[in-house]
CSV table of N, CA and C in Angstrom, one decimal:
chain,number,residue,atom,x,y,z
E,20,MET,N,0.9,-1.2,0.0
E,20,MET,CA,0.0,0.0,0.0
E,20,MET,C,0.9,1.2,0.0
E,21,ASP,N,0.4,2.3,-0.6
E,21,ASP,CA,1.2,3.5,-0.8
E,21,ASP,C,1.1,4.5,0.3
E,22,ARG,N,0.4,4.1,1.4
E,22,ARG,CA,0.3,5.0,2.6
E,22,ARG,C,-0.3,6.4,2.3
E,23,GLY,N,-1.4,6.4,1.6
E,23,GLY,CA,-2.1,7.7,1.4
E,23,GLY,C,-1.5,8.5,0.2
E,24,LYS,N,-0.7,7.9,-0.6
E,24,LYS,CA,-0.1,8.6,-1.7
E,24,LYS,C,-0.9,8.2,-2.9
E,25,GLU,N,-1.4,9.1,-3.6
E,25,GLU,CA,-2.2,8.8,-4.8
E,25,GLU,C,-1.5,9.2,-6.1
E,26,GLU,N,-1.5,8.3,-7.0
E,26,GLU,CA,-0.9,8.6,-8.3
E,26,GLU,C,-1.9,9.3,-9.2
E,27,ILE,N,-1.5,10.5,-9.7
E,27,ILE,CA,-2.4,11.3,-10.4
E,27,ILE,C,-2.0,11.5,-11.9
E,28,TYR,N,-0.8,11.1,-12.3
E,28,TYR,CA,-0.4,11.2,-13.6
E,28,TYR,C,0.8,10.3,-13.8
E,29,SER,N,0.9,9.6,-15.0
E,29,SER,CA,2.1,8.8,-15.2
E,29,SER,C,2.5,8.8,-16.7
E,30,LYS,N,3.8,8.8,-16.9
E,30,LYS,CA,4.3,8.8,-18.3
E,30,LYS,C,5.4,7.8,-18.3
E,31,ALA,N,5.3,6.9,-19.3
E,31,ALA,CA,6.3,5.8,-19.5
E,31,ALA,C,7.2,6.2,-20.7
E,32,ILE,N,8.5,6.1,-20.6
E,32,ILE,CA,9.5,6.4,-21.6
E,32,ILE,C,10.3,5.1,-21.9
E,33,ARG,N,10.0,4.5,-23.0
E,33,ARG,CA,10.8,3.3,-23.4
E,33,ARG,C,12.1,3.6,-24.1
E,34,ALA,N,13.2,3.0,-23.6
E,34,ALA,CA,14.5,3.3,-24.2
E,34,ALA,C,15.3,2.0,-24.2
E,35,GLY,N,15.2,1.2,-25.2
E,35,GLY,CA,15.9,0.0,-25.3
E,35,GLY,C,15.5,-1.0,-24.2
E,36,LYS,N,16.5,-1.5,-23.5
E,36,LYS,CA,16.2,-2.4,-22.4
E,36,LYS,C,15.6,-1.7,-21.1
E,37,ARG,N,15.6,-0.4,-21.2
E,37,ARG,CA,15.1,0.3,-20.0
E,37,ARG,C,13.8,1.0,-20.3
E,38,THR,N,13.0,1.2,-19.2
E,38,THR,CA,11.8,2.0,-19.3
E,38,THR,C,11.9,2.9,-18.1
E,39,TYR,N,11.6,4.2,-18.4
E,39,TYR,CA,11.6,5.2,-17.3
E,39,TYR,C,10.1,5.6,-17.1
E,40,PHE,N,9.7,5.5,-15.8
E,40,PHE,CA,8.4,5.9,-15.4
E,40,PHE,C,8.4,7.2,-14.7
E,41,LEU,N,7.7,8.2,-15.1
E,41,LEU,CA,7.6,9.5,-14.4
E,41,LEU,C,6.2,9.5,-13.8
E,42,ASP,N,6.1,9.4,-12.5
E,42,ASP,CA,4.8,9.3,-11.8
E,42,ASP,C,4.6,10.5,-10.9
E,43,VAL,N,3.5,11.3,-11.1
E,43,VAL,CA,3.2,12.4,-10.2
E,43,VAL,C,2.3,11.8,-9.2
E,44,LYS,N,2.6,12.0,-7.9
E,44,LYS,CA,1.8,11.5,-6.8
E,44,LYS,C,1.4,12.6,-5.9
E,45,GLU,N,0.3,12.4,-5.2
E,45,GLU,CA,-0.1,13.5,-4.3
E,45,GLU,C,-0.3,12.9,-2.9
E,46,MET,N,0.2,13.6,-1.9
E,46,MET,CA,0.1,13.1,-0.6
E,46,MET,C,-1.3,13.6,0.0
E,47,LYS,N,-1.6,13.1,1.1
E,47,LYS,CA,-2.9,13.5,1.8
E,47,LYS,C,-3.0,15.0,2.0
E,48,SER,N,-1.8,15.6,2.2
E,48,SER,CA,-1.7,17.0,2.5
E,48,SER,C,-2.0,17.9,1.2
E,49,GLY,N,-2.0,17.2,0.1
E,49,GLY,CA,-2.2,17.9,-1.2
E,49,GLY,C,-0.9,18.2,-1.9
E,50,ASP,N,0.3,18.0,-1.2
E,50,ASP,CA,1.6,18.3,-1.9
E,50,ASP,C,1.8,17.2,-2.9
E,51,ARG,N,2.4,17.6,-4.0
E,51,ARG,CA,2.7,16.7,-5.1
E,51,ARG,C,4.2,16.5,-5.2
E,52,TYR,N,4.6,15.4,-5.7
E,52,TYR,CA,6.0,15.1,-6.0
E,52,TYR,C,6.1,14.1,-7.2
E,53,LEU,N,7.3,14.0,-7.7
E,53,LEU,CA,7.6,13.2,-8.8
E,53,LEU,C,8.4,12.0,-8.4
E,54,ALA,N,7.9,10.8,-8.7
E,54,ALA,CA,8.7,9.6,-8.5
E,54,ALA,C,9.2,9.1,-9.9
E,55,ILE,N,10.5,9.0,-10.0
E,55,ILE,CA,11.2,8.6,-11.2
E,55,ILE,C,11.7,7.2,-11.0
E,56,THR,N,11.2,6.3,-11.8
E,56,THR,CA,11.6,4.9,-11.7
E,56,THR,C,12.3,4.4,-13.0
E,57,GLU,N,13.5,3.8,-12.9
E,57,GLU,CA,14.2,3.2,-14.0
E,57,GLU,C,13.9,1.7,-13.8
E,58,SER,N,13.4,1.1,-14.8
E,58,SER,CA,13.1,-0.4,-14.8
E,58,SER,C,13.9,-1.0,-16.0
E,59,LYS,N,14.8,-2.0,-15.6
E,59,LYS,CA,15.7,-2.6,-16.6
E,59,LYS,C,15.4,-4.1,-16.7
E,60,ARG,N,15.1,-4.6,-17.9
E,60,ARG,CA,14.9,-6.0,-18.0
E,60,ARG,C,16.2,-6.8,-18.1
E,61,LYS,N,16.3,-7.8,-17.3
E,61,LYS,CA,17.5,-8.6,-17.2
E,61,LYS,C,17.2,-10.1,-17.2
E,62,PHE,N,18.1,-10.8,-17.9
E,62,PHE,CA,17.9,-12.3,-18.0
E,62,PHE,C,18.8,-13.0,-16.9
E,63,LEU,N,18.2,-13.8,-16.1
E,63,LEU,CA,18.9,-14.6,-15.1
E,63,LEU,C,19.2,-16.0,-15.7
E,64,ASP,N,20.4,-16.2,-16.1
E,64,ASP,CA,20.8,-17.5,-16.7
E,64,ASP,C,20.5,-18.7,-15.8
E,65,GLU,N,20.9,-18.6,-14.6
E,65,GLU,CA,20.7,-19.7,-13.6
E,65,GLU,C,19.3,-20.1,-13.4
E,66,GLN,N,18.4,-19.1,-13.5
E,66,GLN,CA,16.9,-19.4,-13.4
E,66,GLN,C,16.2,-19.5,-14.7
E,67,GLY,N,16.8,-19.1,-15.8
E,67,GLY,CA,16.2,-19.2,-17.1
E,67,GLY,C,15.0,-18.3,-17.2
E,68,LYS,N,15.0,-17.1,-16.6
E,68,LYS,CA,13.8,-16.2,-16.7
E,68,LYS,C,14.3,-14.7,-16.7
E,69,PHE,N,13.4,-13.9,-17.1
E,69,PHE,CA,13.6,-12.4,-17.1
E,69,PHE,C,13.1,-11.9,-15.8
E,70,VAL,N,13.8,-10.9,-15.3
E,70,VAL,CA,13.4,-10.1,-14.1
E,70,VAL,C,13.6,-8.7,-14.4
E,71,TYR,N,13.0,-7.8,-13.6
E,71,TYR,CA,13.1,-6.4,-13.8
E,71,TYR,C,13.8,-5.8,-12.6
E,72,GLU,N,14.9,-5.1,-12.8
E,72,GLU,CA,15.6,-4.3,-11.8
E,72,GLU,C,15.0,-2.9,-11.7
E,73,LYS,N,14.6,-2.4,-10.6
E,73,LYS,CA,14.0,-1.1,-10.5
E,73,LYS,C,14.8,-0.2,-9.5
E,74,HIS,N,15.0,1.0,-9.9
E,74,HIS,CA,15.7,2.0,-9.1
E,74,HIS,C,14.7,3.2,-9.1
E,75,LYS,N,14.6,3.8,-7.9
E,75,LYS,CA,13.6,4.9,-7.8
E,75,LYS,C,14.2,6.1,-7.1
E,76,ILE,N,13.8,7.3,-7.5
E,76,ILE,CA,14.1,8.5,-6.8
E,76,ILE,C,12.9,9.3,-6.7
E,77,PHE,N,12.8,10.1,-5.6
E,77,PHE,CA,11.7,11.0,-5.4
E,77,PHE,C,12.1,12.4,-5.5
E,78,LEU,N,11.4,13.2,-6.2
E,78,LEU,CA,11.8,14.6,-6.4
E,78,LEU,C,10.6,15.5,-5.9
E,79,TYR,N,10.8,16.3,-4.9
E,79,TYR,CA,9.7,17.0,-4.3
E,79,TYR,C,9.6,18.4,-5.0
E,80,GLN,N,8.4,18.9,-5.0
E,80,GLN,CA,8.0,20.1,-5.7
E,80,GLN,C,9.0,21.3,-5.4
E,81,GLU,N,9.4,21.4,-4.1
E,81,GLU,CA,10.2,22.6,-3.8
E,81,GLU,C,11.6,22.5,-4.4
E,82,ASP,N,12.0,21.3,-4.9
E,82,ASP,CA,13.3,21.1,-5.5
E,82,ASP,C,13.3,21.1,-7.0
E,83,PHE,N,12.1,21.2,-7.7
E,83,PHE,CA,12.0,21.1,-9.1
E,83,PHE,C,12.9,22.1,-9.9
E,84,GLU,N,12.9,23.3,-9.5
E,84,GLU,CA,13.6,24.4,-10.2
E,84,GLU,C,15.1,24.1,-10.2
E,85,LYS,N,15.7,23.7,-9.0
E,85,LYS,CA,17.1,23.4,-8.9
E,85,LYS,C,17.5,22.2,-9.7
E,86,PHE,N,16.6,21.2,-9.6
E,86,PHE,CA,16.8,19.9,-10.3
E,86,PHE,C,16.9,20.1,-11.8
E,87,ILE,N,15.9,20.9,-12.3
E,87,ILE,CA,15.8,21.1,-13.7
E,87,ILE,C,17.0,21.9,-14.2
E,88,LYS,N,17.4,22.9,-13.4
E,88,LYS,CA,18.6,23.7,-13.8
E,88,LYS,C,19.8,22.9,-13.8
E,89,GLY,N,20.0,22.0,-12.8
E,89,GLY,CA,21.2,21.1,-12.8
E,89,GLY,C,21.1,20.1,-13.9
E,90,LEU,N,20.0,19.6,-14.2
E,90,LEU,CA,19.9,18.6,-15.3
E,90,LEU,C,20.1,19.3,-16.6
E,91,THR,N,19.6,20.5,-16.8
E,91,THR,CA,19.8,21.2,-18.1
E,91,THR,C,21.3,21.5,-18.3
E,92,GLN,N,22.0,22.0,-17.2
E,92,GLN,CA,23.4,22.3,-17.3
E,92,GLN,C,24.2,21.0,-17.6
E,93,THR,N,23.8,19.9,-17.0
E,93,THR,CA,24.5,18.7,-17.2
E,93,THR,C,24.4,18.2,-18.6
E,94,VAL,N,23.2,18.2,-19.2
E,94,VAL,CA,22.9,17.8,-20.5
E,94,VAL,C,23.6,18.7,-21.5
E,95,ASN,N,23.6,20.0,-21.2
E,95,ASN,CA,24.4,21.0,-22.0
E,95,ASN,C,25.9,20.6,-22.1
E,96,PHE,N,26.4,20.3,-20.9
E,96,PHE,CA,27.8,19.9,-20.8
E,96,PHE,C,28.1,18.7,-21.7
E,97,ILE,N,27.2,17.7,-21.6
E,97,ILE,CA,27.4,16.4,-22.4
E,97,ILE,C,27.4,16.8,-23.9
E,98,ASN,N,26.5,17.7,-24.3
E,98,ASN,CA,26.3,18.0,-25.7
E,98,ASN,C,27.4,19.0,-26.2
E,99,THR,N,27.9,19.8,-25.4
E,99,THR,CA,28.8,20.9,-25.9
E,99,THR,C,30.2,20.8,-25.3
E,100,GLY,N,30.4,20.2,-24.1
E,100,GLY,CA,31.6,20.2,-23.4
E,100,GLY,C,31.9,21.5,-22.6
E,101,GLU,N,30.9,22.4,-22.6
E,101,GLU,CA,31.0,23.6,-21.9
E,101,GLU,C,30.6,23.5,-20.4
E,102,LEU,N,31.6,23.8,-19.6
E,102,LEU,CA,31.3,23.8,-18.1
E,102,LEU,C,30.4,24.9,-17.7
E,103,PRO,N,29.3,24.7,-16.9
E,103,PRO,CA,28.5,25.8,-16.4
E,103,PRO,C,29.3,26.6,-15.4
E,104,PRO,N,28.9,27.8,-15.1
E,104,PRO,CA,29.6,28.6,-14.1
E,104,PRO,C,29.3,27.9,-12.7
E,105,GLU,N,30.3,27.8,-11.9
E,105,GLU,CA,30.2,27.2,-10.6
E,105,GLU,C,29.4,28.1,-9.7
E,106,GLU,N,28.5,27.5,-8.9
E,106,GLU,CA,27.6,28.3,-8.0
E,106,GLU,C,28.0,28.0,-6.6
E,107,PRO,N,27.9,29.0,-5.7
E,107,PRO,CA,28.3,28.9,-4.3
E,107,PRO,C,27.8,27.6,-3.6
E,108,GLU,N,26.5,27.2,-3.8
E,108,GLU,CA,26.0,26.1,-3.1
E,108,GLU,C,26.6,24.8,-3.6
E,109,GLU,N,27.1,24.7,-4.8
E,109,GLU,CA,27.7,23.6,-5.4
E,109,GLU,C,29.1,23.3,-4.8
E,110,GLN,N,29.7,24.3,-4.3
E,110,GLN,CA,31.0,24.2,-3.7
E,110,GLN,C,31.0,23.5,-2.3
E,111,ASN,N,29.8,23.3,-1.8
E,111,ASN,CA,29.7,22.6,-0.5
E,111,ASN,C,29.7,21.1,-0.5
E,112,PHE,N,29.8,20.5,-1.7
E,112,PHE,CA,29.7,19.1,-1.9
E,112,PHE,C,30.8,18.6,-2.7
E,113,SER,N,31.3,17.4,-2.3
E,113,SER,CA,32.3,16.7,-3.1
E,113,SER,C,32.0,15.3,-3.3
E,114,ARG,N,32.4,14.7,-4.3
E,114,ARG,CA,32.0,13.3,-4.6
E,114,ARG,C,33.1,12.4,-4.0
E,115,ASP,N,32.7,11.4,-3.1
E,115,ASP,CA,33.6,10.5,-2.6
E,115,ASP,C,33.7,9.3,-3.6
E,116,SER,N,34.6,8.3,-3.2
E,116,SER,CA,34.7,7.2,-4.1
E,116,SER,C,33.3,6.5,-4.1
E,117,GLY,N,33.0,5.9,-5.2
E,117,GLY,CA,31.7,5.3,-5.4
E,117,GLY,C,30.7,6.4,-5.8
E,118,ASN,N,29.4,6.3,-5.4
E,118,ASN,CA,28.4,7.1,-5.9
E,118,ASN,C,27.8,8.0,-4.8
E,119,THR,N,28.6,8.3,-3.8
E,119,THR,CA,28.0,9.1,-2.7
E,119,THR,C,28.6,10.5,-2.7
E,120,TYR,N,27.9,11.5,-2.2
E,120,TYR,CA,28.3,12.8,-2.1
E,120,TYR,C,28.4,13.2,-0.6
E,121,THR,N,29.4,14.0,-0.2
E,121,THR,CA,29.6,14.3,1.2
E,121,THR,C,29.6,15.9,1.2
E,122,ALA,N,28.9,16.4,2.2
E,122,ALA,CA,28.9,17.9,2.4
E,122,ALA,C,30.2,18.2,3.1
E,123,LYS,N,30.9,19.3,2.7
E,123,LYS,CA,32.1,19.8,3.4
E,123,LYS,C,31.6,20.8,4.4
E,124,VAL,N,32.0,20.6,5.6
E,124,VAL,CA,31.6,21.5,6.7
E,124,VAL,C,32.9,22.0,7.4
E,125,ASP,N,33.1,23.3,7.4
E,125,ASP,CA,34.3,23.8,8.0
E,125,ASP,C,34.2,24.1,9.5
E,126,ASP,N,33.0,24.6,9.9
E,126,ASP,CA,32.8,25.0,11.2
E,126,ASP,C,31.4,24.7,11.7
E,127,ILE,N,31.2,23.9,12.6
E,127,ILE,CA,29.9,23.6,13.1
E,127,ILE,C,29.9,23.9,14.6
E,128,ASP,N,28.9,24.7,15.0
E,128,ASP,CA,28.7,25.1,16.4
E,128,ASP,C,27.4,24.5,16.8
E,129,PHE,N,27.5,23.5,17.7
E,129,PHE,CA,26.3,22.8,18.2
E,129,PHE,C,25.7,23.5,19.5
E,130,GLY,N,26.4,24.6,19.9
E,130,GLY,CA,25.9,25.4,21.0
E,130,GLY,C,26.0,24.6,22.3
E,131,VAL,N,26.9,23.7,22.4
E,131,VAL,CA,27.1,23.0,23.7
E,131,VAL,C,28.0,23.7,24.6
């Protein structure tokens, strides 16, 4: 059960072995968010059958503008090789080994 989250719009994008689902959902509070799911068909030799691997991210309405801007800059970089200007908030994150990002914090005062 989706715990009070209602799907109100869905768009499927088929791309080779992958399908991307863009699902707009609404919470009981009326807030809407986007659930992006990547579904990839994979054959399991040992079991002799197909399975679907799914990966999901949730994008909330208050983050749409920043996400779209970042996505647009990234796609532009892929297409042109042109680096976008660095923004102050982007300087606070660095990529660790693997696929994780860590915030850099110079000075934290916990008021203790």
